């Protein structure tokens, strides 16, 4: 499989090349040159496979023979052995044809473990063979940081530096990042906000000359293709359990960067019968405004109970727009150049194509808390606020009542107790393996909001 940039300005790359980078050199995002498509017979034959077996079926076409089959199997099996549920991604019933897909049974209690456990091991596999080292650099508002640190800490060929905004992440989120052991793990608390952290990371990727010549930076946010690829698997897993390919299903996806829902869109393109994909946003509703009104523009950032979706611009949306523009890089580059300066829209015909696949809703904090309280009362299930946004959006957009509706449960409620308490419920306990989190020793360094200072920290601490 070859990968091309959405901006059309660089030659096709291998899986390995795409894994070991971030944005494409032309500023675009990498996408597969073509999608593997599975027939209904093939998909039917996967009923009853374990999660790891299914994952191998789905990702192998994207990797080809670049990673030996036996090594890939070990990577996948080891990654999902870290999860504390035998099904890895169990479904749980909320009501008539209404389900949640529990994606929070990994080590850091959010769906990001599905991809980052694998990403860390894939990097180790590839870098060992190439006798190469890399530096992982990422900014986080919470969940990505801990999942990336947890996934990469065992790698002997990686030093990992995660920037978070000093005193602006929740206590649980900070503790989850700063208590990860390892000589190759570095947490930097930047004296600024999340956007400042992201700006520093972007600038560092754009000019890597501060690094020793034999090192380069690798991205762990969802611009890294390997993350999207791993997230396709749970759409297949959930749909198969409810009767796919002979039964169509719909998904509701709480989304920020459009990464998770883009994986669902790919699953549909690969032959999974997905009726609707519902884009669930909080008050930060750029995607909802586009889907419902064909308006694509930036507004101000709102702070909400679902902080992992508090973002202004969904970076992965570019991957979808590339398809919507029939893979015309020139048209896409022009569209992206105008973004932020004016309110953009697509042609009526393109927008109809959007509407044929996606629905959307924006859910505020009050409605989020109402859903948390209501679902707890009727089912005894405690939803985290991101999941509650998804469940509410699913109910608002409910189409054909006979089609199962699956909302992705993206985090464990104990990670976001503020919303649970506001919903009038008792704060949930952390799962067993994290009970002593607040007694563990923290390690982090406070740094000024300055690229030069961050670069200096990296060069003094990375091994090469
Ligand atoms: C990251 C995250 C999201 C948003 O995922 P995207 O891939 O950015 O759309 C939703 N919920 C939780 C709990 C998250 O950590």
Short mmCIF file of C-alpha atoms and ligand atoms in Angstrom, two decimals:
data_model
loop_
_atom_site.label_atom_id
_atom_site.label_comp_id
_atom_site.label_asym_id
_atom_site.label_seq_id
_atom_site.Cartn_x
_atom_site.Cartn_y
_atom_site.Cartn_z
CA UNK A 1 0.00 0.00 0.00
CA UNK A 2 1.21 3.49 -0.86
CA UNK A 3 0.18 6.70 0.86
CA UNK A 4 -0.35 10.08 -0.78
CA UNK A 5 -0.62 13.58 0.64
CA UNK A 6 -3.94 15.43 0.50
CA UNK A 7 -2.06 18.47 -0.86
CA UNK A 8 -0.54 16.52 -3.74
CA UNK A 9 2.96 17.90 -3.27
CA UNK A 10 5.04 14.84 -2.39
CA UNK A 11 5.69 11.43 -3.93
CA UNK A 12 3.81 8.33 -2.64
CA UNK A 13 5.21 6.91 0.60
CA UNK A 14 5.37 3.48 2.21
CA UNK A 15 3.51 2.58 5.41
CA UNK A 16 6.79 2.70 7.29
CA UNK A 17 7.61 6.19 6.04
CA UNK A 18 4.18 7.45 7.00
CA UNK A 19 4.43 5.81 10.43
CA UNK A 20 7.72 7.59 11.15
CA UNK A 21 6.54 11.14 10.51
CA UNK A 22 3.71 13.59 11.11
CA UNK A 23 2.28 15.92 8.50
CA UNK A 24 3.36 15.37 4.90
CA UNK A 25 6.23 17.68 3.86
CA UNK A 26 3.78 19.73 1.75
CA UNK A 27 1.61 20.43 4.81
CA UNK A 28 -1.04 17.86 3.88
CA UNK A 29 -2.13 14.63 5.59
CA UNK A 30 -1.31 11.15 4.37
CA UNK A 31 -4.13 8.91 3.15
CA UNK A 32 -3.99 5.46 1.53
CA UNK A 33 -3.81 5.59 -2.26
CA UNK A 34 -6.84 3.29 -2.37
CA UNK A 35 -9.04 1.55 0.22
CA UNK A 36 -9.19 -2.23 0.53
CA UNK A 37 -12.81 -3.34 0.07
CA UNK A 38 -14.10 -6.52 1.73
CA UNK A 39 -17.04 -8.51 0.32
CA UNK A 40 -20.05 -9.46 2.48
CA UNK A 41 -18.89 -13.12 2.33
CA UNK A 42 -15.48 -12.16 3.66
CA UNK A 43 -16.95 -10.04 6.45
CA UNK A 44 -19.43 -12.77 7.34
CA UNK A 45 -16.50 -15.15 7.73
CA UNK A 46 -15.07 -12.95 10.49
CA UNK A 47 -17.98 -13.49 12.89
CA UNK A 48 -16.64 -14.97 16.10
CA UNK A 49 -13.00 -13.93 15.60
CA UNK A 50 -11.16 -12.54 18.61
CA UNK A 51 -10.51 -8.80 18.59
CA UNK A 52 -6.84 -9.32 17.73
CA UNK A 53 -7.60 -11.76 14.89
CA UNK A 54 -10.10 -9.30 13.43
CA UNK A 55 -7.61 -6.45 13.74
CA UNK A 56 -5.06 -8.43 11.72
CA UNK A 57 -7.57 -9.06 8.91
CA UNK A 58 -8.41 -5.40 8.66
CA UNK A 59 -4.99 -3.75 8.96
CA UNK A 60 -2.86 -6.19 6.95
CA UNK A 61 -3.88 -4.71 3.57
CA UNK A 62 -2.73 -1.27 4.79
CA UNK A 63 0.70 -2.56 5.80
CA UNK A 64 1.31 -5.18 3.11
CA UNK A 65 4.51 -7.10 3.71
CA UNK A 66 6.38 -4.15 5.20
CA UNK A 67 6.11 -5.75 8.63
CA UNK A 68 6.44 -9.56 8.80
CA UNK A 69 3.10 -11.24 9.57
CA UNK A 70 4.37 -12.97 12.72
CA UNK A 71 5.79 -9.73 14.11
CA UNK A 72 2.57 -7.88 13.37
CA UNK A 73 0.59 -10.57 15.16
CA UNK A 74 2.77 -10.20 18.26
CA UNK A 75 2.38 -6.42 18.21
CA UNK A 76 -1.42 -6.69 18.05
CA UNK A 77 -1.77 -9.47 20.62
CA UNK A 78 0.54 -7.75 23.12
CA UNK A 79 -1.29 -4.44 22.66
CA UNK A 80 -4.76 -5.78 23.39
CA UNK A 81 -3.55 -8.06 26.19
CA UNK A 82 -3.14 -4.81 28.16
CA UNK A 83 -6.92 -4.29 28.16
CA UNK A 84 -8.91 -5.32 31.21
CA UNK A 85 -11.90 -6.81 29.36
CA UNK A 86 -11.69 -10.12 27.52
CA UNK A 87 -13.71 -8.76 24.58
CA UNK A 88 -11.45 -5.65 24.41
CA UNK A 89 -14.34 -3.52 23.06
CA UNK A 90 -17.57 -4.86 24.58
CA UNK A 91 -21.04 -3.64 23.59
CA UNK A 92 -23.49 -2.74 26.29
CA UNK A 93 -27.22 -2.25 25.79
CA UNK A 94 -28.93 0.98 26.87
CA UNK A 95 -32.39 0.44 25.34
CA UNK A 96 -34.28 -0.78 22.31
CA UNK A 97 -31.69 -1.00 19.50
CA UNK A 98 -29.57 1.45 21.50
CA UNK A 99 -26.02 0.41 22.42
CA UNK A 100 -22.75 1.82 23.67
CA UNK A 101 -19.40 0.49 22.52
CA UNK A 102 -17.09 0.56 25.55
CA UNK A 103 -13.72 1.79 24.35
CA UNK A 104 -12.32 2.57 27.80
CA UNK A 105 -10.90 -0.75 28.97
CA UNK A 106 -7.30 0.09 28.03
CA UNK A 107 -4.53 1.16 30.42
CA UNK A 108 -5.36 4.90 30.36
CA UNK A 109 -9.17 4.56 30.23
CA UNK A 110 -9.86 6.28 26.90
CA UNK A 111 -10.21 5.03 23.33
CA UNK A 112 -6.81 6.43 22.43
CA UNK A 113 -5.25 3.27 23.91
CA UNK A 114 -6.60 1.29 20.92
CA UNK A 115 -4.18 3.03 18.59
CA UNK A 116 -1.36 4.17 20.84
CA UNK A 117 -0.66 0.78 22.40
CA UNK A 118 -0.12 -0.47 18.85
CA UNK A 119 1.74 2.61 17.61
CA UNK A 120 4.39 2.30 20.33
CA UNK A 121 5.00 -1.36 19.52
CA UNK A 122 5.00 -0.79 15.75
CA UNK A 123 7.63 1.91 16.18
CA UNK A 124 9.78 -0.40 18.28
CA UNK A 125 9.46 -3.14 15.65
CA UNK A 126 10.42 -0.88 12.74
CA UNK A 127 13.16 1.08 14.54
CA UNK A 128 14.87 -2.06 15.85
CA UNK A 129 15.10 -3.40 12.32
CA UNK A 130 16.33 -0.08 10.91
CA UNK A 131 18.70 0.47 13.89
CA UNK A 132 17.30 3.96 14.16
CA UNK A 133 16.09 6.20 17.00
CA UNK A 134 13.35 8.84 16.94
CA UNK A 135 11.92 11.52 19.19
CA UNK A 136 8.18 11.57 19.77
CA UNK A 137 6.82 15.02 20.39
CA UNK A 138 3.18 15.74 21.14
CA UNK A 139 0.88 18.28 22.75
CA UNK A 140 -2.07 17.14 24.81
CA UNK A 141 -5.08 18.56 26.56
CA UNK A 142 -5.23 15.29 28.48
CA UNK A 143 -6.02 11.91 26.98
CA UNK A 144 -3.52 11.65 24.13
CA UNK A 145 -0.58 12.35 26.42
CA UNK A 146 -1.12 9.53 28.88
CA UNK A 147 -2.04 7.03 26.16
CA UNK A 148 1.07 7.91 24.13
CA UNK A 149 3.37 7.70 27.16
CA UNK A 150 1.87 4.38 28.20
CA UNK A 151 2.12 3.00 24.65
CA UNK A 152 5.72 4.10 23.99
CA UNK A 153 7.46 3.83 27.34
CA UNK A 154 8.77 0.33 26.65
CA UNK A 155 10.45 1.33 23.41
CA UNK A 156 14.25 1.33 23.53
CA UNK A 157 14.44 3.40 20.37
CA UNK A 158 12.16 6.25 21.35
CA UNK A 159 12.38 9.25 23.63
CA UNK A 160 8.99 10.78 24.21
CA UNK A 161 8.26 14.39 25.14
CA UNK A 162 4.67 15.40 25.91
CA UNK A 163 3.67 19.04 26.40
CA UNK A 164 0.62 19.89 28.48
CA UNK A 165 -0.65 23.30 29.57
CA UNK A 166 0.61 23.93 33.13
CA UNK A 167 -2.23 23.83 35.68
CA UNK A 168 -4.86 23.46 32.95
CA UNK A 169 -5.42 19.70 32.84
CA UNK A 170 -7.49 17.77 35.37
CA UNK A 171 -5.74 16.21 38.37
CA UNK A 172 -6.45 12.68 37.13
CA UNK A 173 -5.15 13.51 33.65
CA UNK A 174 -1.96 15.13 35.01
CA UNK A 175 -1.30 12.26 37.39
CA UNK A 176 -1.81 9.73 34.60
CA UNK A 177 0.89 11.43 32.54
CA UNK A 178 3.41 12.42 35.17
CA UNK A 179 3.53 9.11 37.02
CA UNK A 180 4.47 7.02 33.97
CA UNK A 181 7.87 5.52 34.79
CA UNK A 182 10.79 5.33 32.35
CA UNK A 183 14.08 7.06 31.50
CA UNK A 184 12.77 7.90 28.06
CA UNK A 185 9.58 9.64 29.24
CA UNK A 186 9.44 13.42 29.68
CA UNK A 187 6.48 15.57 30.67
CA UNK A 188 6.76 19.29 30.04
CA UNK A 189 4.23 21.61 31.67
CA UNK A 190 4.19 24.67 29.44
CA UNK A 191 3.33 28.03 31.01
CA UNK A 192 0.53 28.68 28.53
CA UNK A 193 -2.66 27.10 27.18
CA UNK A 194 -3.22 24.08 24.94
CA UNK A 195 -2.99 26.19 21.77
CA UNK A 196 0.44 27.44 22.90
CA UNK A 197 1.56 23.82 23.33
CA UNK A 198 0.27 22.94 19.88
CA UNK A 199 1.98 25.95 18.32
CA UNK A 200 5.32 24.91 19.80
CA UNK A 201 4.90 21.34 18.55
CA UNK A 202 3.94 22.48 15.05
CA UNK A 203 6.91 24.84 14.85
CA UNK A 204 9.28 22.11 16.05
CA UNK A 205 8.04 19.71 13.36
CA UNK A 206 8.35 22.39 10.68
CA UNK A 207 12.00 23.11 11.54
CA UNK A 208 13.76 20.13 13.11
CA UNK A 209 17.27 21.59 12.75
CA UNK A 210 17.59 21.83 16.56
CA UNK A 211 17.81 18.01 16.73
CA UNK A 212 21.01 15.98 16.33
CA UNK A 213 21.32 15.04 12.64
CA UNK A 214 20.49 11.34 13.12
CA UNK A 215 17.14 12.02 14.83
CA UNK A 216 13.72 13.11 13.59
CA UNK A 217 10.32 13.78 15.13
CA UNK A 218 7.34 11.41 15.05
CA UNK A 219 3.76 12.55 15.73
CA UNK A 220 1.37 10.72 18.06
CA UNK A 221 -1.76 12.79 17.52
CA UNK A 222 -4.36 11.64 15.02
CA UNK A 223 -2.56 13.16 12.04
CA UNK A 224 -0.49 9.94 12.30
CA UNK A 225 -2.17 7.52 9.89
CA UNK A 226 -1.49 4.46 12.08
CA UNK A 227 -3.87 5.85 14.69
CA UNK A 228 -6.77 6.14 12.25
CA UNK A 229 -6.03 2.68 10.85
CA UNK A 230 -6.29 1.00 14.26
CA UNK A 231 -9.59 2.73 15.00
CA UNK A 232 -11.29 1.21 11.93
CA UNK A 233 -11.22 -2.17 13.67
CA UNK A 234 -13.75 -1.51 16.43
CA UNK A 235 -16.40 -0.40 13.95
CA UNK A 236 -16.16 -3.83 12.32
CA UNK A 237 -16.03 -5.59 15.68
CA UNK A 238 -19.21 -3.90 16.98
CA UNK A 239 -21.20 -4.27 13.75
CA UNK A 240 -20.29 -7.97 13.44
CA UNK A 241 -21.63 -8.60 16.94
CA UNK A 242 -24.98 -7.10 15.90
CA UNK A 243 -25.27 -9.14 12.70
CA UNK A 244 -23.21 -7.38 10.01
CA UNK A 245 -22.89 -7.76 7.08
CA UNK A 246 -26.52 -8.94 7.01
CA UNK A 247 -27.67 -6.20 9.37
CA UNK A 248 -26.84 -2.50 8.83
CA UNK A 249 -25.94 -0.39 11.88
CA UNK A 250 -25.45 3.31 12.68
CA UNK A 251 -22.79 4.91 14.87
CA UNK A 252 -22.75 8.08 16.92
CA UNK A 253 -19.23 9.41 17.49
CA UNK A 254 -18.25 12.13 19.96
CA UNK A 255 -15.64 13.96 18.00
CA UNK A 256 -13.10 16.76 18.20
CA UNK A 257 -10.38 16.27 15.63
CA UNK A 258 -12.61 14.15 13.35
CA UNK A 259 -10.17 11.27 13.82
CA UNK A 260 -12.49 8.70 15.32
CA UNK A 261 -15.42 9.40 13.01
CA UNK A 262 -13.09 9.42 9.99
CA UNK A 263 -12.16 5.83 10.89
CA UNK A 264 -15.90 5.01 10.78
CA UNK A 265 -16.19 6.64 7.37
CA UNK A 266 -13.33 4.44 6.14
CA UNK A 267 -14.99 1.32 7.58
CA UNK A 268 -18.07 2.15 5.53
CA UNK A 269 -15.93 2.60 2.43
CA UNK A 270 -14.34 -0.80 3.09
CA UNK A 271 -17.67 -2.57 2.85
CA UNK A 272 -19.15 -2.43 6.36
CA UNK A 273 -22.89 -1.68 6.09
CA UNK A 274 -23.07 1.58 8.07
CA UNK A 275 -26.37 3.38 7.61
CA UNK A 276 -25.54 6.71 9.29
CA UNK A 277 -22.53 8.23 11.04
CA UNK A 278 -23.57 10.83 13.58
CA UNK A 279 -21.06 13.52 14.41
CA UNK A 280 -21.60 14.46 18.05
CA UNK A 281 -20.05 17.77 19.11
CA UNK A 282 -20.23 19.82 22.28
CA UNK A 283 -20.60 23.61 22.15
CA UNK A 284 -17.52 23.70 19.90
CA UNK A 285 -19.63 22.93 16.88
CA UNK A 286 -17.64 23.68 13.71
CA UNK A 287 -18.49 20.23 12.32
CA UNK A 288 -22.17 20.48 13.25
CA UNK A 289 -22.47 23.85 11.49
CA UNK A 290 -20.93 22.33 8.38
CA UNK A 291 -23.07 19.20 8.35
CA UNK A 292 -26.33 20.97 9.18
CA UNK A 293 -25.89 24.29 7.33
CA UNK A 294 -22.98 23.89 4.88
CA UNK A 295 -21.01 26.54 6.76
CA UNK A 296 -17.37 25.88 7.58
CA UNK A 297 -15.80 28.60 9.73
CA UNK A 298 -13.94 29.21 12.99
CA UNK A 299 -15.62 30.68 16.07
CA UNK A 300 -14.37 31.21 19.64
CA UNK A 301 -13.36 28.32 21.86
CA UNK A 302 -15.73 27.30 24.68
CA UNK A 303 -14.62 25.35 27.73
CA UNK A 304 -16.99 22.43 28.35
CA UNK A 305 -17.44 19.30 30.47
CA UNK A 306 -16.06 17.27 27.55
CA UNK A 307 -12.57 18.86 27.26
CA UNK A 308 -11.18 16.32 24.78
CA UNK A 309 -13.56 17.78 22.22
CA UNK A 310 -12.82 21.44 23.04
CA UNK A 311 -11.10 22.28 19.79
CA UNK A 312 -11.71 24.86 17.10
CA UNK A 313 -10.39 23.13 14.00
CA UNK A 314 -10.70 19.42 13.25
CA UNK A 315 -7.39 18.53 11.64
CA UNK A 316 -8.55 15.19 10.20
CA UNK A 317 -11.45 16.81 8.40
CA UNK A 318 -8.98 17.56 5.61
CA UNK A 319 -8.76 13.82 4.93
CA UNK A 320 -12.52 13.68 4.39
CA UNK A 321 -12.63 16.88 2.31
CA UNK A 322 -9.99 15.35 0.03
CA UNK A 323 -12.47 12.58 -0.84
CA UNK A 324 -15.37 15.01 -1.09
CA UNK A 325 -13.36 17.00 -3.66
CA UNK A 326 -12.82 13.75 -5.58
CA UNK A 327 -9.16 13.78 -4.51
CA UNK A 328 -8.49 17.05 -6.33
CA UNK A 329 -5.47 18.40 -4.37
CA UNK A 330 -5.59 21.77 -6.11
CA UNK A 331 -9.21 22.41 -5.10
CA UNK A 332 -8.51 21.19 -1.57
CA UNK A 333 -5.39 23.34 -1.16
CA UNK A 334 -7.36 26.38 -2.33
CA UNK A 335 -10.18 25.57 0.13
CA UNK A 336 -7.73 25.18 3.04
CA UNK A 337 -5.97 28.44 2.11
CA UNK A 338 -9.27 30.33 2.43
CA UNK A 339 -10.19 28.62 5.69
CA UNK A 340 -10.13 30.95 8.70
CA UNK A 341 -10.51 34.03 6.50
CA UNK A 342 -14.11 33.54 5.35
CA UNK A 343 -17.15 31.31 5.87
CA UNK A 344 -16.65 28.43 3.45
CA UNK A 345 -19.18 26.12 1.85
CA UNK A 346 -19.11 23.29 -0.69
CA UNK A 347 -21.31 22.88 -3.78
CA UNK A 348 -24.92 21.73 -3.32
CA UNK A 349 -24.05 18.42 -4.96
CA UNK A 350 -21.09 17.86 -2.62
CA UNK A 351 -23.16 18.81 0.41
CA UNK A 352 -25.81 16.26 -0.60
CA UNK A 353 -23.07 13.63 -0.57
CA UNK A 354 -22.13 14.75 2.95
CA UNK A 355 -25.74 14.52 4.09
CA UNK A 356 -26.16 11.06 2.61
CA UNK A 357 -23.56 9.72 5.05
CA UNK A 358 -23.46 12.01 8.09
CA UNK A 359 -25.85 13.57 10.55
CA UNK A 360 -24.80 15.83 13.42
CA UNK A 361 -25.82 17.47 16.66
CA UNK A 362 -24.31 19.91 19.14
CA UNK A 363 -24.95 19.10 22.80
CA UNK A 364 -24.39 21.65 25.60
CA UNK A 365 -23.23 20.91 29.16
CA UNK A 366 -26.74 21.00 30.60
CA UNK A 367 -28.06 18.39 28.17
CA UNK A 368 -24.89 16.33 28.74
CA UNK A 369 -25.56 16.18 32.49
CA UNK A 370 -29.25 15.40 31.91
CA UNK A 371 -28.33 12.39 29.78
CA UNK A 372 -25.80 11.17 32.35
CA UNK A 373 -28.45 11.33 35.10
CA UNK A 374 -31.20 9.82 32.94
CA UNK A 375 -29.14 6.88 31.65
CA UNK A 376 -27.88 6.13 35.17
CA UNK A 377 -31.44 6.13 36.51
CA UNK A 378 -32.76 3.76 33.84
CA UNK A 379 -29.83 1.42 33.27
CA UNK A 380 -27.38 1.86 36.19
CA UNK A 381 -24.68 2.71 33.59
CA UNK A 382 -22.49 5.73 34.26
CA UNK A 383 -21.51 7.62 31.09
CA UNK A 384 -18.51 9.92 30.84
CA UNK A 385 -19.42 13.37 29.45
CA UNK A 386 -17.95 12.69 25.97
CA UNK A 387 -19.99 9.50 25.72
CA UNK A 388 -23.09 11.34 26.94
CA UNK A 389 -22.69 13.87 24.11
CA UNK A 390 -22.67 10.93 21.70
CA UNK A 391 -25.72 9.25 23.24
CA UNK A 392 -27.70 12.51 23.20
CA UNK A 393 -26.75 13.21 19.57
CA UNK A 394 -27.78 9.65 18.66
CA UNK A 395 -31.19 10.20 20.23
CA UNK A 396 -31.61 13.59 18.49
CA UNK A 397 -30.73 12.16 15.08
CA UNK A 398 -32.44 8.80 15.41
CA UNK A 399 -33.63 7.76 11.95
CA UNK A 400 -34.92 4.29 11.09
CA UNK A 401 -35.84 2.84 14.51
CA UNK A 402 -35.15 -0.75 13.46
CA UNK A 403 -31.47 -0.06 12.78
CA UNK A 404 -29.18 -0.58 15.78
CA UNK A 405 -27.59 2.68 16.96
CA UNK A 406 -24.17 2.33 18.57
CA UNK A 407 -22.68 5.27 20.48
CA UNK A 408 -18.94 5.14 21.04
CA UNK A 409 -18.13 5.32 24.77
CA UNK A 410 -14.77 7.07 24.46
CA UNK A 411 -13.69 7.37 28.10
CA UNK A 412 -14.24 5.89 31.54
CA UNK A 413 -16.43 8.14 33.73
CA UNK A 414 -13.81 8.27 36.51
CA UNK A 415 -11.63 10.38 34.22
CA UNK A 416 -14.16 13.21 34.12
CA UNK A 417 -15.90 13.28 37.48
CA UNK A 418 -16.72 17.01 37.35
CA UNK A 419 -19.60 16.35 34.93
CA UNK A 420 -20.81 13.33 36.91
CA UNK A 421 -20.98 15.39 40.10
CA UNK A 422 -22.82 18.17 38.24
CA UNK A 423 -25.31 15.54 37.10
CA UNK A 424 -26.09 14.96 40.79
CA UNK A 425 -24.29 11.61 41.04
CA UNK A 426 -21.46 10.36 43.21
CA UNK A 427 -17.95 10.65 41.75
CA UNK A 428 -17.00 7.27 40.28
CA UNK A 429 -14.00 5.32 41.54
CA UNK A 430 -10.94 4.68 39.42
CA UNK A 431 -10.57 1.06 38.26
CA UNK A 432 -8.39 -1.28 40.30
CA UNK A 433 -5.11 -0.74 38.45
CA UNK A 434 -5.27 3.02 39.07
CA UNK A 435 -6.56 3.04 42.67
CA UNK A 436 -3.21 4.27 44.01
CA UNK A 437 -2.73 6.89 41.27
CA UNK A 438 -2.70 9.79 43.71
CA UNK A 439 0.02 8.16 45.81
CA UNK A 440 2.40 7.69 42.91
CA UNK A 441 5.41 9.93 42.43
CA UNK A 442 5.07 12.62 39.77
CA UNK A 443 7.82 13.77 37.42
CA UNK A 444 7.46 16.82 35.21
CA UNK A 445 9.31 20.00 34.33
CA UNK A 446 7.68 23.41 34.08
CA UNK A 447 8.96 25.28 31.03
CA UNK A 448 8.26 28.77 29.65
CA UNK A 449 5.93 29.14 26.68
CA UNK A 450 8.86 29.27 24.29
CA UNK A 451 9.95 27.05 21.41
CA UNK A 452 13.66 27.67 22.05
CA UNK A 453 13.38 26.50 25.68
CA UNK A 454 11.46 23.38 24.69
CA UNK A 455 13.94 22.59 21.91
CA UNK A 456 16.85 22.99 24.35
CA UNK A 457 15.17 20.64 26.82
CA UNK A 458 14.70 18.01 24.12
CA UNK A 459 18.28 18.17 22.84
CA UNK A 460 19.73 17.89 26.35
CA UNK A 461 17.54 14.93 27.29
CA UNK A 462 17.19 12.81 24.15
CA UNK A 463 19.58 9.91 23.59
CA UNK A 464 21.27 9.39 20.24
C1 LIG B 1 -9.75 12.36 21.91
C2 LIG B 1 -11.12 12.16 22.48
C3 LIG B 1 -12.28 12.43 21.72
C4 LIG B 1 -12.23 13.02 20.34
O1 LIG B 1 -11.64 12.18 19.41
P1 LIG B 1 -11.21 12.69 17.97
O2 LIG B 1 -10.45 11.60 17.35
O3 LIG B 1 -10.37 13.91 18.22
O4 LIG B 1 -12.43 13.03 17.23
C5 LIG B 1 -13.51 12.12 22.29
N1 LIG B 1 -13.60 11.63 23.55
C6 LIG B 1 -12.52 11.38 24.30
C7 LIG B 1 -12.70 10.84 25.68
C8 LIG B 1 -11.24 11.63 23.81
O5 LIG B 1 -10.15 11.37 24.57
#
